[in-house]
Amino acid sequence: MSVTQSVELFFQEGTSDKLYHARIVETAAGRYDVEVEWGRRGSALNKGKKAVGVSLEAAEKTYAKLVREKTGKGYQAITSNVQPAAIAPPEGEGSGSKVQGKRAKVGRVAQLLNAVDEDTLERLLADDDMIAQQKLDGVRVLVQVGATLVATNRAGQATQVAPEILAGLAHLPHGTIVDGEVVPDEDSVKYWLFDVLVIGSEDVSRSGYVERWERLDGDIEPGLVGPTAVLPFAAGKDKRKLLESLRKARAEGIVFKSKKAPYSAGRPASGGTQLKHKFVKTADVVIVENAGNAYRMVVYDANETFDVGKVFAGTTNSSRKDLDAQLARGETPVAEVKYLYATADDQLYQPVFVRTRDDKEPDECLRAQLTHTDRRVVTS
């Protein structure tokens, strides 16, 4: 076998420190594979192929597309003059912030929550330093108010939101930055605000959560119009009442936040001051094949892939067209799916497609995220 082209790419920013390698290999006379490796720097890399036994022209086209996609997301080529740093730089200072265009970071990175299991709920309900809110089932959006409204996703990258949804923020003081989720509300869509980072020229992100919420409710809410609202919270004994109400309503879950904790961008390695518990389980999976009547899903564990079943429910003509187009281009789209539980052999029971995710890489779809349920009948 001979290698005709190869590249080593890296991505470093915040908690991300990743590598992506690609090469074109001649496996037989006139036949070529496009081989890839990816994963965290310093760990064993996952391996795969984006094209198998194709012509050189087809291999070069696939290879060029892969490199273009990765550099468009902020990956950089490793050269004699460009090397990964010993430690990934902070958010806003790494390779992900150097990319131009739609993937560029143009806003604040969102504060993200770690998940907790059922056994932790009692402790959080009893902790007077924690408040509770409904976990929304929407799309995370931060908005900076200025001459125009700039909407960004959780990674601080520009995102598209229908103008009429955000129009109610236009009269807020310029410089204001709010955080919330865009959520379908019966026959309409609503933007629910649950945090504020800046009010006009005043940065309030270092204030405690309850203080920020009070500013959100007192200083921001009176200026809102249209499909925007402030998400309430529960404290003390009302947290348990909220939990019971959310379960009865079959909501997605509940969130707990420390009253005095500041707004901290990104996700802690573990624990943290903002925690979530989902009633309906979700997982991020990699779509690898249209199997005819459904899409085959896999997750990763170290450098191995694990099949977790097929999903069709929840897909639409539009989403299937988009998935098929990505697969035809040799891509491996990441999708969020809902499910009841994972079986002992990691098959997702009753999976439902929710959406594709362009803010996650395939190697972030880990086997460890799956939640297994014991189906045995409890007799005592």
Coordinates of C-alpha atoms in Angstrom, one line a residue:
M1 CA 0.0 0.0 0.0
S2 CA 1.2 3.5 -0.8
V3 CA 0.0 6.8 0.7
T4 CA -0.7 9.5 -1.9
Q5 CA -1.9 12.3 0.4
S6 CA -2.1 12.7 4.1
V7 CA -2.8 15.4 6.7
E8 CA -2.7 15.6 10.5
L9 CA -5.1 18.1 12.0
F10 CA -5.7 19.3 15.6
F11 CA -8.4 21.3 17.5
Q12 CA -7.7 22.9 20.8
E13 CA -9.9 25.2 22.8
G14 CA -11.3 25.0 26.3
T15 CA -11.9 21.3 27.2
S16 CA -11.4 20.2 23.6
D17 CA -8.0 18.8 22.6
K18 CA -8.6 16.6 19.6
L19 CA -6.7 15.1 16.6
Y20 CA -8.0 14.2 13.1
H21 CA -5.8 12.4 10.6
A22 CA -6.8 11.6 7.0
R23 CA -4.9 9.9 4.1
I24 CA -5.4 8.4 0.7
V25 CA -4.1 4.9 0.4
E26 CA -3.7 2.9 -2.8
T27 CA -4.9 -0.6 -1.9
A28 CA -4.8 -2.1 -5.4
A29 CA -4.0 -1.0 -8.9
G30 CA -6.1 2.1 -9.5
R31 CA -8.2 1.6 -6.3
Y32 CA -8.0 3.8 -3.3
D33 CA -9.3 4.1 0.3
V34 CA -9.6 7.2 2.3
E35 CA -8.6 6.3 5.9
V36 CA -9.3 8.5 8.9
E37 CA -8.3 8.5 12.6
W38 CA -9.7 10.7 15.3
G39 CA -9.9 11.2 19.0
R40 CA -8.5 13.0 22.0
R41 CA -4.8 13.9 21.8
G42 CA -2.8 11.5 23.9
S43 CA -5.3 8.7 23.7
A44 CA -5.7 5.8 21.3
L45 CA -7.4 7.1 18.1
N46 CA -10.5 5.7 16.6
K47 CA -10.1 4.4 13.0
G48 CA -12.4 4.4 10.0
K49 CA -12.8 4.8 6.3
K50 CA -14.6 7.4 4.3
A51 CA -14.2 5.8 1.0
V52 CA -13.3 2.2 0.0
G53 CA -12.0 0.9 -3.3
V54 CA -12.7 4.1 -5.3
S55 CA -10.9 5.8 -8.1
L56 CA -8.1 8.3 -7.3
E57 CA -10.4 11.1 -8.5
A58 CA -13.2 10.1 -6.1
A59 CA -10.7 9.5 -3.3
E60 CA -9.2 13.0 -3.8
K61 CA -12.7 14.5 -3.8
T62 CA -13.6 12.8 -0.5
Y63 CA -10.3 13.7 1.0
A64 CA -10.5 17.4 0.1
K65 CA -14.1 17.6 1.4
L66 CA -13.0 16.1 4.8
V67 CA -10.2 18.5 5.1
R68 CA -12.4 21.4 4.1
E69 CA -15.1 20.5 6.7
K70 CA -12.6 20.1 9.5
T71 CA -10.7 23.3 8.9
G72 CA -14.1 25.0 8.5
K73 CA -14.8 23.9 12.1
G74 CA -11.5 25.2 13.4
Y75 CA -9.1 22.3 13.0
Q76 CA -5.5 23.3 12.0
A77 CA -2.9 21.4 10.1
I78 CA 0.1 20.2 12.1
T79 CA 3.3 21.5 10.4
S80 CA 6.9 22.3 11.4
N81 CA 5.7 25.8 12.4
V82 CA 2.3 25.0 13.8
Q83 CA 2.1 22.5 16.7
P84 CA -0.6 21.7 19.3
A85 CA 0.0 23.5 22.6
A86 CA 0.9 21.4 25.6
I87 CA -2.4 22.5 27.2
A88 CA -5.5 23.6 25.3
P89 CA -6.0 27.3 25.5
P90 CA -9.2 28.8 27.0
E91 CA -12.5 29.2 25.2
G92 CA -12.2 32.1 22.7
E93 CA -8.4 31.8 22.3
G94 CA -7.9 28.4 20.6
S95 CA -8.1 27.0 17.1
G96 CA -11.9 27.0 17.2
S97 CA -12.0 30.8 17.5
K98 CA -9.7 31.3 14.5
V99 CA -12.0 29.9 11.9
Q100 CA -13.9 32.3 9.7
G101 CA -17.5 32.2 8.6
K102 CA -20.5 30.5 10.1
R103 CA -18.4 28.4 12.6
A104 CA -16.6 31.4 14.1
K105 CA -17.3 32.2 17.7
V106 CA -19.1 35.5 17.8
G107 CA -20.6 35.3 21.3
R108 CA -20.2 34.0 24.8
V109 CA -19.9 30.2 25.3
A110 CA -22.9 28.9 27.3
Q111 CA -22.7 27.4 30.8
L112 CA -23.4 23.7 30.4
L113 CA -24.8 21.2 32.9
N114 CA -23.7 17.8 34.0
A115 CA -26.3 15.1 34.5
V116 CA -27.2 13.5 37.8
D117 CA -29.0 10.2 38.4
E118 CA -32.1 9.5 40.4
D119 CA -30.2 8.7 43.6
T120 CA -28.9 12.3 43.7
L121 CA -32.3 14.0 43.6
E122 CA -33.1 13.7 47.3
R123 CA -29.9 15.5 48.2
L124 CA -30.6 18.3 45.8
L125 CA -34.2 18.7 46.9
A126 CA -33.0 18.9 50.5
D127 CA -30.2 21.4 49.8
D128 CA -31.4 24.9 50.5
D129 CA -28.5 26.4 48.5
M130 CA -30.0 24.9 45.3
I131 CA -33.1 26.1 43.4
A132 CA -34.9 24.1 40.7
Q133 CA -36.3 24.8 37.3
Q134 CA -37.9 22.8 34.5
K135 CA -35.4 21.3 32.0
L136 CA -36.6 22.6 28.7
D137 CA -36.8 20.5 25.5
G138 CA -35.7 23.2 23.0
V139 CA -32.7 24.7 21.3
R140 CA -30.2 26.6 23.4
V141 CA -29.8 30.2 22.2
L142 CA -27.9 33.2 23.6
V143 CA -28.8 36.6 22.2
Q144 CA -26.7 39.8 22.3
V145 CA -28.7 43.0 21.8
G146 CA -27.3 45.8 19.6
A147 CA -28.2 47.5 16.4
T148 CA -29.1 44.0 15.4
L149 CA -29.9 40.9 17.4
V150 CA -27.0 38.4 17.3
A151 CA -28.1 34.8 18.2
T152 CA -25.5 32.2 19.0
N153 CA -25.6 28.5 20.0
R154 CA -24.1 27.0 23.1
A155 CA -20.6 27.1 21.5
G156 CA -20.8 30.8 20.9
Q157 CA -21.2 30.3 17.1
A158 CA -23.8 32.2 15.0
T159 CA -27.1 30.4 14.6
Q160 CA -30.3 31.1 12.8
V161 CA -33.5 31.9 14.7
A162 CA -36.7 33.2 13.1
P163 CA -36.7 37.0 13.5
E164 CA -40.2 37.1 14.9
I165 CA -39.2 34.9 17.8
L166 CA -36.4 37.3 19.0
A167 CA -38.2 40.5 18.1
G168 CA -39.3 41.0 21.6
L169 CA -35.7 41.7 22.7
A170 CA -35.1 44.6 20.3
H171 CA -36.0 47.3 22.9
L172 CA -33.6 46.1 25.6
P173 CA -30.5 48.1 26.3
H174 CA -27.7 47.6 23.7
G175 CA -25.0 45.3 25.0
T176 CA -27.5 43.1 26.9
I177 CA -26.8 39.3 26.7
V178 CA -29.5 36.8 27.7
D179 CA -29.5 33.0 27.7
G180 CA -32.4 30.7 27.2
E181 CA -34.0 28.1 24.9
V182 CA -36.3 28.4 21.9
V183 CA -39.1 25.9 22.6
P184 CA -42.2 24.9 20.6
D185 CA -45.3 26.0 22.5
E186 CA -48.5 24.3 21.1
D187 CA -48.9 25.9 17.6
S188 CA -46.2 28.6 18.1
V189 CA -42.6 28.9 19.3
K190 CA -41.5 30.7 22.5
Y191 CA -38.1 31.9 23.7
W192 CA -37.8 31.1 27.4
L193 CA -35.1 33.1 29.2
F194 CA -33.4 31.7 32.3
D195 CA -30.3 33.8 32.7
V196 CA -28.7 37.1 31.9
L197 CA -25.0 37.8 31.5
V198 CA -24.9 41.5 30.7
I199 CA -27.5 44.3 31.2
G200 CA -26.5 47.2 29.0
S201 CA -22.9 47.9 29.8
E202 CA -23.1 46.1 33.2
D203 CA -21.6 42.6 33.3
V204 CA -23.6 40.6 35.9
S205 CA -22.2 37.2 35.1
R206 CA -20.1 37.1 38.3
S207 CA -23.2 37.6 40.4
G208 CA -25.0 34.6 42.0
Y209 CA -27.7 32.8 40.0
V210 CA -30.7 34.1 42.1
E211 CA -29.3 37.6 41.9
R212 CA -29.0 37.3 38.1
W213 CA -32.5 35.9 37.8
E214 CA -33.9 38.7 39.9
R215 CA -32.3 41.2 37.5
L216 CA -33.6 39.2 34.6
D217 CA -37.1 39.3 36.0
G218 CA -36.9 42.9 37.3
D219 CA -34.8 44.7 34.7
I220 CA -35.4 42.6 31.5
E221 CA -38.9 41.1 31.7
P222 CA -40.7 44.4 31.7
G223 CA -39.1 45.3 28.4
L224 CA -40.1 42.0 26.7
V225 CA -42.8 41.7 24.1
G226 CA -43.9 38.9 21.8
P227 CA -43.1 35.2 22.3
T228 CA -40.5 35.7 25.0
A229 CA -40.8 35.0 28.7
V230 CA -38.7 34.4 31.9
L231 CA -38.6 30.8 33.2
P232 CA -39.6 30.7 36.9
F233 CA -37.7 28.7 39.6
A234 CA -38.7 26.9 42.7
A235 CA -36.9 27.0 46.1
G236 CA -37.3 25.2 49.4
K237 CA -40.2 22.8 49.7
D238 CA -41.5 24.0 46.3
K239 CA -38.8 22.1 44.6
R240 CA -40.4 18.8 45.4
K241 CA -43.8 20.1 44.2
L242 CA -42.1 21.2 40.9
L243 CA -40.5 17.8 40.5
E244 CA -43.9 16.0 41.0
S245 CA -45.6 18.4 38.6
L246 CA -42.9 17.8 35.9
R247 CA -43.1 14.1 36.2
K248 CA -46.9 14.2 35.9
A249 CA -46.7 16.4 32.9
R250 CA -44.1 14.1 31.3
A251 CA -41.6 16.9 31.0
E252 CA -38.1 16.2 29.9
G253 CA -36.5 16.8 33.3
I254 CA -35.5 19.1 36.1
V255 CA -32.5 21.4 36.6
F256 CA -30.8 22.4 39.9
K257 CA -28.7 25.6 40.2
S258 CA -26.7 26.9 43.1
K259 CA -28.1 30.2 44.3
K260 CA -24.8 32.0 44.7
A261 CA -22.8 30.5 41.8
P262 CA -21.6 32.8 39.0
Y263 CA -22.1 32.1 35.3
S264 CA -19.2 29.8 34.2
A265 CA -18.8 29.1 30.5
G266 CA -18.5 25.5 29.3
R267 CA -19.0 22.2 31.1
P268 CA -17.1 21.1 34.2
A269 CA -15.3 17.8 34.0
S270 CA -17.7 16.5 36.7
G271 CA -20.2 17.9 39.2
G272 CA -20.6 21.7 39.0
T273 CA -23.1 24.3 40.2
Q274 CA -25.7 23.6 37.6
L275 CA -27.0 20.0 37.3
K276 CA -29.7 18.3 35.2
H277 CA -31.8 15.2 35.6
K278 CA -33.7 13.9 32.5
F279 CA -36.9 11.9 32.8
V280 CA -36.9 11.0 29.2
K281 CA -33.5 9.6 28.3
T282 CA -31.5 11.1 25.3
A283 CA -28.3 10.1 23.6
D284 CA -26.1 11.5 20.9
V285 CA -25.3 8.8 18.3
V286 CA -23.5 8.5 15.0
I287 CA -25.6 7.7 11.9
V288 CA -23.5 5.4 9.7
E289 CA -26.0 3.9 7.2
N290 CA -29.4 4.0 5.7
A291 CA -30.4 0.4 6.3
G292 CA -33.4 0.6 4.0
N293 CA -36.1 1.0 6.6
A294 CA -34.2 2.8 9.3
Y295 CA -30.9 4.5 10.1
R296 CA -28.2 2.4 11.8
M297 CA -26.7 4.1 14.9
V298 CA -23.3 3.5 16.7
V299 CA -21.5 4.9 19.7
Y300 CA -17.9 4.8 20.6
D301 CA -15.9 3.3 23.5
A302 CA -12.2 3.9 23.3
N303 CA -11.3 2.9 19.7
E304 CA -14.2 0.5 19.2
T305 CA -17.7 1.2 17.7
F306 CA -20.8 -0.3 19.2
D307 CA -24.1 -0.8 17.3
V308 CA -27.0 0.6 19.3
G309 CA -29.8 -0.3 16.8
K310 CA -31.8 1.6 14.2
V311 CA -34.0 4.6 14.3
F312 CA -36.8 5.8 12.0
A313 CA -39.5 7.2 14.2
G314 CA -39.3 11.0 14.4
T315 CA -37.6 11.4 11.0
T316 CA -39.3 13.5 8.4
N317 CA -39.0 13.7 4.6
S318 CA -36.7 16.7 5.2
S319 CA -34.5 15.2 7.8
R320 CA -34.2 11.9 5.9
K321 CA -33.2 13.8 2.8
D322 CA -30.6 15.7 4.8
L323 CA -29.2 12.5 6.4
D324 CA -29.1 10.6 3.1
A325 CA -27.2 13.5 1.5
Q326 CA -24.6 13.6 4.3
L327 CA -24.2 9.8 4.1
A328 CA -23.8 10.0 0.3
R329 CA -21.0 12.5 0.8
G330 CA -19.2 10.1 3.1
E331 CA -20.0 12.0 6.3
T332 CA -21.1 10.5 9.6
P333 CA -23.8 12.8 11.0
V334 CA -24.4 13.1 14.7
A335 CA -28.0 12.8 15.8
E336 CA -29.8 13.3 19.1
V337 CA -32.3 10.5 19.8
K338 CA -34.8 9.9 22.7
Y339 CA -35.3 6.4 24.0
L340 CA -36.8 4.6 27.0
Y341 CA -33.7 2.6 28.0
A342 CA -30.7 0.7 26.6
T343 CA -30.8 -3.1 26.7
A344 CA -28.0 -5.2 28.1
D345 CA -26.5 -5.4 24.6
D346 CA -26.7 -1.6 24.2
Q347 CA -29.7 -1.6 21.9
L348 CA -31.8 1.6 22.3
Y349 CA -35.4 0.6 23.1
Q350 CA -38.0 2.7 21.2
P351 CA -35.6 5.3 19.8
V352 CA -37.0 8.5 18.4
F353 CA -35.0 10.8 16.1
V354 CA -34.9 14.4 17.5
R355 CA -32.4 16.3 15.4
T356 CA -29.0 16.3 13.9
R357 CA -26.2 18.1 15.8
D358 CA -23.5 20.0 14.0
D359 CA -22.0 21.1 17.4
K360 CA -20.8 17.7 18.3
E361 CA -18.1 15.4 16.8
P362 CA -18.7 11.7 16.2
D363 CA -16.0 10.8 18.8
E364 CA -18.0 12.6 21.5
C365 CA -20.9 10.0 21.1
L366 CA -19.7 7.7 23.9
R367 CA -21.1 4.4 25.0
A368 CA -20.9 5.6 28.6
Q369 CA -23.8 8.0 28.1
L370 CA -26.3 5.1 27.6
T371 CA -28.7 4.4 30.5
H372 CA -29.7 0.8 31.0
T373 CA -32.9 -0.4 32.8
D374 CA -33.5 -3.6 34.5
R375 CA -36.8 -4.9 33.1
R376 CA -37.4 -7.6 35.7
V377 CA -40.7 -7.3 37.6
V378 CA -40.3 -6.1 41.2
T379 CA -42.3 -8.4 43.5
S380 CA -41.4 -7.0 46.9

